[in-house]
Each structure stands twice: as C-alpha cells, then as structure tokens.
Amino acid sequence: MDGLFPEVIIAGVGNELFGDDGFGPAVIRALSEHELPDNVKAMDVGLGGPHLIFSMIDPEETKKLIIVDCMDFGGEPGNLTKIPADLLPKGREERYMDAHSGNLLDPIGRLKGKMEIIVLGCQPAYIPAPDSEEFALELSPEVQGAIPKTVSIILKEIGS
C-alpha cells in the first residue's frame, strides 16, 4: 500500500451478538487465513460499518469497496447475492436497511461513480428482533456454510 488509504477495502458489517448478523465479521476472520495483496485492507467494521468505512476511503486512492453483510433479499437462508452498487435501483437505495444500523446505501450512494462498490449479502436464517433482549452468539448452520463461498468470491474479486 503506497498511499495512506488502501486501494481495495473489504468491510465486514455486523454484530456478532445477534446470530446471523455476525456474518460480515465472520467472513473477515476467515479471510485472515489468506494472504491478501498489499493494496487490500479487510476489516471487521462491526455496527458502525457505514460510518467507519467511509472514514477509511479516499476516492482518489480507493478503487474498490466490498461490503459483506447479512441482508434479507428473499432468498433461502445461506443464499448469497452479489450486488454492484450501480445496479441498485434508485428507489431501493433509500429502502435497503442493513439489519443493525439503518440505511447502508445512503452513504454508498454518495460514493457511486467514484469507485467500484459491491455488496455481498447473505440471506440470514435468524437475527433476534432489534427490540428484544435476546442474544444469539452463533451463526446458523446455513449462514456458517456460506462463509467459504463468500471468501472465494472475494478472493476472485481482488484477483488473489
């Protein structure tokens, strides 16, 4: 990494106390078992994902942002979807909410056209309701099983 900011950022978004919402951080842990190119930074951004990752980006230097998160897209639990930000319909940008911190695409919308942005989403099986006092410390078997495929997709995206 020559500059202050990485050329490629992989951001695992989620809260590991809420079941399948911990998918993003679990993928980042799995990626740590692989040697990534010097121009790539993989990070668990937890709940502050949208705001933390945007402090790590300089559109002059950062060329690709890969966001890994659980998201309800109507699939079967453990199914994956890969959505380039430029293919997200304008009306959906305001309505897509990640499971933990609200509107993720509002900040992404501001970066569209300045870099390549990809959202890798996994359909959750279980996330406790935000207003409950329930915790779930493990991923469902379906979502756990999606981690190796997600890592493969990411490695392909970064040319590793």
PDB file of C-alpha atoms in Angstrom:
ATOM      1  CA  MET A   1       0.000   0.000   0.000  1.00  0.00           C
ATOM      2  CA  ASP A   2       1.752   3.126  -1.228  1.00  0.00           C
ATOM      3  CA  GLY A   3      -0.696   5.798  -0.046  1.00  0.00           C
ATOM      4  CA  LEU A   4      -2.407   6.418   3.233  1.00  0.00           C
ATOM      5  CA  PHE A   5      -5.627   4.770   2.057  1.00  0.00           C
ATOM      6  CA  PRO A   6      -5.982   1.206   0.720  1.00  0.00           C
ATOM      7  CA  GLU A   7      -6.840   0.664  -2.940  1.00  0.00           C
ATOM      8  CA  VAL A   8      -9.337  -2.087  -2.007  1.00  0.00           C
ATOM      9  CA  ILE A   9     -11.372  -2.227   1.203  1.00  0.00           C
ATOM     10  CA  ILE A  10     -13.310  -5.289   2.318  1.00  0.00           C
ATOM     11  CA  ALA A  11     -15.690  -4.317   5.110  1.00  0.00           C
ATOM     12  CA  GLY A  12     -17.421  -6.956   7.218  1.00  0.00           C
ATOM     13  CA  VAL A  13     -20.503  -5.315   8.706  1.00  0.00           C
ATOM     14  CA  GLY A  14     -22.490  -6.811  11.568  1.00  0.00           C
ATOM     15  CA  ASN A  15     -22.997  -7.584  15.243  1.00  0.00           C
ATOM     16  CA  GLU A  16     -21.847 -10.988  16.435  1.00  0.00           C
ATOM     17  CA  LEU A  17     -24.252 -10.857  19.380  1.00  0.00           C
ATOM     18  CA  PHE A  18     -27.226 -11.139  17.027  1.00  0.00           C
ATOM     19  CA  GLY A  19     -26.919 -14.501  15.304  1.00  0.00           C
ATOM     20  CA  ASP A  20     -26.574 -14.298  11.553  1.00  0.00           C
ATOM     21  CA  ASP A  21     -25.924 -10.566  11.751  1.00  0.00           C
ATOM     22  CA  GLY A  22     -22.356 -11.639  12.617  1.00  0.00           C
ATOM     23  CA  PHE A  23     -21.831 -12.911   9.055  1.00  0.00           C
ATOM     24  CA  GLY A  24     -19.687  -9.964   7.907  1.00  0.00           C
ATOM     25  CA  PRO A  25     -17.205 -10.164  10.807  1.00  0.00           C
ATOM     26  CA  ALA A  26     -17.051 -13.978  10.451  1.00  0.00           C
ATOM     27  CA  VAL A  27     -16.092 -13.618   6.776  1.00  0.00           C
ATOM     28  CA  ILE A  28     -13.335 -11.157   7.689  1.00  0.00           C
ATOM     29  CA  ARG A  29     -11.958 -13.680  10.225  1.00  0.00           C
ATOM     30  CA  ALA A  30     -11.996 -16.382   7.541  1.00  0.00           C
ATOM     31  CA  LEU A  31     -10.186 -14.023   5.134  1.00  0.00           C
ATOM     32  CA  SER A  32      -7.431 -13.540   7.722  1.00  0.00           C
ATOM     33  CA  GLU A  33      -6.346 -17.118   6.961  1.00  0.00           C
ATOM     34  CA  HIS A  34      -5.404 -15.984   3.436  1.00  0.00           C
ATOM     35  CA  GLU A  35      -2.558 -13.757   2.351  1.00  0.00           C
ATOM     36  CA  LEU A  36      -4.122 -10.687   0.805  1.00  0.00           C
ATOM     37  CA  PRO A  37      -2.327  -8.339  -1.590  1.00  0.00           C
ATOM     38  CA  ASP A  38      -0.647  -5.309  -0.018  1.00  0.00           C
ATOM     39  CA  ASN A  39      -3.175  -2.937  -1.579  1.00  0.00           C
ATOM     40  CA  VAL A  40      -6.120  -4.680   0.162  1.00  0.00           C
ATOM     41  CA  LYS A  41      -7.421  -3.971   3.672  1.00  0.00           C
ATOM     42  CA  ALA A  42     -10.002  -6.346   5.186  1.00  0.00           C
ATOM     43  CA  MET A  43     -11.653  -5.130   8.370  1.00  0.00           C
ATOM     44  CA  ASP A  44     -14.443  -6.003  10.756  1.00  0.00           C
ATOM     45  CA  VAL A  45     -16.320  -2.716  10.978  1.00  0.00           C
ATOM     46  CA  GLY A  46     -18.981  -4.019  13.348  1.00  0.00           C
ATOM     47  CA  LEU A  47     -22.068  -1.894  13.808  1.00  0.00           C
ATOM     48  CA  GLY A  48     -20.517   1.364  12.718  1.00  0.00           C
ATOM     49  CA  GLY A  49     -19.860  -0.048   9.273  1.00  0.00           C
ATOM     50  CA  PRO A  50     -21.277   2.653   7.055  1.00  0.00           C
ATOM     51  CA  HIS A  51     -19.632   5.443   9.004  1.00  0.00           C
ATOM     52  CA  LEU A  52     -16.320   3.758   9.855  1.00  0.00           C
ATOM     53  CA  ILE A  53     -15.551   2.539   6.354  1.00  0.00           C
ATOM     54  CA  PHE A  54     -16.205   5.940   4.875  1.00  0.00           C
ATOM     55  CA  SER A  55     -13.518   7.438   7.113  1.00  0.00           C
ATOM     56  CA  MET A  56     -11.098   4.892   5.575  1.00  0.00           C
ATOM     57  CA  ILE A  57     -11.820   5.913   1.988  1.00  0.00           C
ATOM     58  CA  ASP A  58     -10.236   8.458  -0.260  1.00  0.00           C
ATOM     59  CA  PRO A  59     -11.954   8.239  -3.663  1.00  0.00           C
ATOM     60  CA  GLU A  60      -8.676   9.351  -5.239  1.00  0.00           C
ATOM     61  CA  GLU A  61      -6.886   6.251  -3.879  1.00  0.00           C
ATOM     62  CA  THR A  62      -9.601   3.696  -3.042  1.00  0.00           C
ATOM     63  CA  LYS A  63     -10.747   1.978  -6.228  1.00  0.00           C
ATOM     64  CA  LYS A  64     -12.959  -0.822  -4.864  1.00  0.00           C
ATOM     65  CA  LEU A  65     -15.152  -1.258  -1.801  1.00  0.00           C
ATOM     66  CA  ILE A  66     -16.574  -4.698  -0.990  1.00  0.00           C
ATOM     67  CA  ILE A  67     -19.201  -4.682   1.757  1.00  0.00           C
ATOM     68  CA  VAL A  68     -20.026  -8.051   3.339  1.00  0.00           C
ATOM     69  CA  ASP A  69     -23.251  -8.158   5.332  1.00  0.00           C
ATOM     70  CA  CYS A  70     -26.307 -10.250   6.009  1.00  0.00           C
ATOM     71  CA  MET A  71     -29.336  -8.902   4.221  1.00  0.00           C
ATOM     72  CA  ASP A  72     -32.873 -10.033   3.610  1.00  0.00           C
ATOM     73  CA  PHE A  73     -33.287 -10.305  -0.152  1.00  0.00           C
ATOM     74  CA  GLY A  74     -35.965 -13.012  -0.069  1.00  0.00           C
ATOM     75  CA  GLY A  75     -33.622 -15.974  -0.634  1.00  0.00           C
ATOM     76  CA  GLU A  76     -33.208 -19.177   1.303  1.00  0.00           C
ATOM     77  CA  PRO A  77     -31.054 -18.909   4.451  1.00  0.00           C
ATOM     78  CA  GLY A  78     -27.392 -19.065   3.473  1.00  0.00           C
ATOM     79  CA  ASN A  79     -28.014 -17.941  -0.122  1.00  0.00           C
ATOM     80  CA  LEU A  80     -25.643 -15.263  -1.354  1.00  0.00           C
ATOM     81  CA  THR A  81     -26.236 -12.269  -3.558  1.00  0.00           C
ATOM     82  CA  LYS A  82     -23.668 -10.001  -5.179  1.00  0.00           C
ATOM     83  CA  ILE A  83     -24.987  -6.568  -5.992  1.00  0.00           C
ATOM     84  CA  PRO A  84     -22.849  -3.952  -7.723  1.00  0.00           C
ATOM     85  CA  ALA A  85     -23.913  -0.620  -6.284  1.00  0.00           C
ATOM     86  CA  ASP A  86     -24.594   0.797  -9.736  1.00  0.00           C
ATOM     87  CA  LEU A  87     -27.262  -1.889 -10.279  1.00  0.00           C
ATOM     88  CA  LEU A  88     -29.232  -1.000  -7.168  1.00  0.00           C
ATOM     89  CA  PRO A  89     -32.392   0.727  -8.325  1.00  0.00           C
ATOM     90  CA  LYS A  90     -32.651   4.313  -7.140  1.00  0.00           C
ATOM     91  CA  GLY A  91     -35.810   3.653  -5.136  1.00  0.00           C
ATOM     92  CA  ARG A  92     -34.182   0.729  -3.350  1.00  0.00           C
ATOM     93  CA  GLU A  93     -31.265   2.822  -2.109  1.00  0.00           C
ATOM     94  CA  GLU A  94     -33.444   4.644   0.343  1.00  0.00           C
ATOM     95  CA  ARG A  95     -35.255   1.484   1.468  1.00  0.00           C
ATOM     96  CA  TYR A  96     -32.382  -1.014   1.862  1.00  0.00           C
ATOM     97  CA  MET A  97     -31.672  -1.252   5.538  1.00  0.00           C
ATOM     98  CA  ASP A  98     -28.983  -3.453   6.967  1.00  0.00           C
ATOM     99  CA  ALA A  99     -30.064  -5.467   9.985  1.00  0.00           C
ATOM    100  CA  HIS A 100     -28.337  -3.394  12.626  1.00  0.00           C
ATOM    101  CA  SER A 101     -27.648   0.232  11.886  1.00  0.00           C
ATOM    102  CA  GLY A 102     -30.103   1.531   9.379  1.00  0.00           C
ATOM    103  CA  ASN A 103     -29.684   2.781   5.883  1.00  0.00           C
ATOM    104  CA  LEU A 104     -26.406   1.454   4.489  1.00  0.00           C
ATOM    105  CA  LEU A 105     -26.883   2.710   0.972  1.00  0.00           C
ATOM    106  CA  ASP A 106     -27.283   6.375   1.825  1.00  0.00           C
ATOM    107  CA  PRO A 107     -23.507   6.712   2.278  1.00  0.00           C
ATOM    108  CA  ILE A 108     -22.854   4.286  -0.595  1.00  0.00           C
ATOM    109  CA  GLY A 109     -24.952   6.455  -2.879  1.00  0.00           C
ATOM    110  CA  ARG A 110     -22.543   9.325  -2.262  1.00  0.00           C
ATOM    111  CA  LEU A 111     -19.623   7.172  -3.446  1.00  0.00           C
ATOM    112  CA  LYS A 112     -21.308   5.766  -6.562  1.00  0.00           C
ATOM    113  CA  GLY A 113     -19.324   6.566  -9.667  1.00  0.00           C
ATOM    114  CA  LYS A 114     -16.191   7.361  -7.662  1.00  0.00           C
ATOM    115  CA  MET A 115     -15.146   3.710  -7.198  1.00  0.00           C
ATOM    116  CA  GLU A 116     -16.414   0.198  -7.757  1.00  0.00           C
ATOM    117  CA  ILE A 117     -18.744  -0.815  -4.927  1.00  0.00           C
ATOM    118  CA  ILE A 118     -20.032  -4.334  -4.407  1.00  0.00           C
ATOM    119  CA  VAL A 119     -22.376  -5.544  -1.678  1.00  0.00           C
ATOM    120  CA  LEU A 120     -22.055  -9.258  -0.889  1.00  0.00           C
ATOM    121  CA  GLY A 121     -25.140 -10.233   1.055  1.00  0.00           C
ATOM    122  CA  CYS A 122     -26.091 -13.455   2.776  1.00  0.00           C
ATOM    123  CA  GLN A 123     -29.718 -14.300   3.490  1.00  0.00           C
ATOM    124  CA  PRO A 124     -29.980 -14.770   7.274  1.00  0.00           C
ATOM    125  CA  ALA A 125     -31.839 -17.613   8.944  1.00  0.00           C
ATOM    126  CA  TYR A 126     -32.128 -15.903  12.316  1.00  0.00           C
ATOM    127  CA  ILE A 127     -31.471 -12.476  13.772  1.00  0.00           C
ATOM    128  CA  PRO A 128     -33.147 -11.547  17.062  1.00  0.00           C
ATOM    129  CA  ALA A 129     -35.595  -8.659  16.800  1.00  0.00           C
ATOM    130  CA  PRO A 130     -33.890  -5.310  17.482  1.00  0.00           C
ATOM    131  CA  ASP A 131     -36.316  -4.527  20.303  1.00  0.00           C
ATOM    132  CA  SER A 132     -35.855  -7.882  22.062  1.00  0.00           C
ATOM    133  CA  GLU A 133     -33.376  -8.548  24.832  1.00  0.00           C
ATOM    134  CA  GLU A 134     -32.375 -11.809  23.207  1.00  0.00           C
ATOM    135  CA  PHE A 135     -28.855 -12.595  22.041  1.00  0.00           C
ATOM    136  CA  ALA A 136     -27.656 -15.308  19.677  1.00  0.00           C
ATOM    137  CA  LEU A 137     -23.916 -15.841  19.767  1.00  0.00           C
ATOM    138  CA  GLU A 138     -23.599 -18.264  16.857  1.00  0.00           C
ATOM    139  CA  LEU A 139     -24.331 -18.168  13.166  1.00  0.00           C
ATOM    140  CA  SER A 140     -26.988 -20.519  11.861  1.00  0.00           C
ATOM    141  CA  PRO A 141     -25.578 -23.594  10.071  1.00  0.00           C
ATOM    142  CA  GLU A 142     -26.829 -22.223   6.733  1.00  0.00           C
ATOM    143  CA  VAL A 143     -25.041 -18.900   7.128  1.00  0.00           C
ATOM    144  CA  GLN A 144     -21.902 -20.539   8.554  1.00  0.00           C
ATOM    145  CA  GLY A 145     -21.870 -22.743   5.466  1.00  0.00           C
ATOM    146  CA  ALA A 146     -21.913 -19.682   3.187  1.00  0.00           C
ATOM    147  CA  ILE A 147     -18.604 -18.333   4.525  1.00  0.00           C
ATOM    148  CA  PRO A 148     -16.218 -20.416   2.347  1.00  0.00           C
ATOM    149  CA  LYS A 149     -18.094 -19.492  -0.842  1.00  0.00           C
ATOM    150  CA  THR A 150     -18.093 -15.815   0.184  1.00  0.00           C
ATOM    151  CA  VAL A 151     -14.336 -15.939   0.783  1.00  0.00           C
ATOM    152  CA  SER A 152     -13.879 -17.496  -2.687  1.00  0.00           C
ATOM    153  CA  ILE A 153     -15.964 -14.737  -4.278  1.00  0.00           C
ATOM    154  CA  ILE A 154     -13.922 -12.063  -2.512  1.00  0.00           C
ATOM    155  CA  LEU A 155     -10.585 -13.618  -3.465  1.00  0.00           C
ATOM    156  CA  LYS A 156     -11.748 -13.689  -7.081  1.00  0.00           C
ATOM    157  CA  GLU A 157     -12.849 -10.035  -6.859  1.00  0.00           C
ATOM    158  CA  ILE A 158      -9.442  -8.925  -5.613  1.00  0.00           C
ATOM    159  CA  GLY A 159      -7.516 -11.152  -8.017  1.00  0.00           C
ATOM    160  CA  SER A 160      -5.971 -13.269  -5.302  1.00  0.00           C
TER     161      SER A 160
END
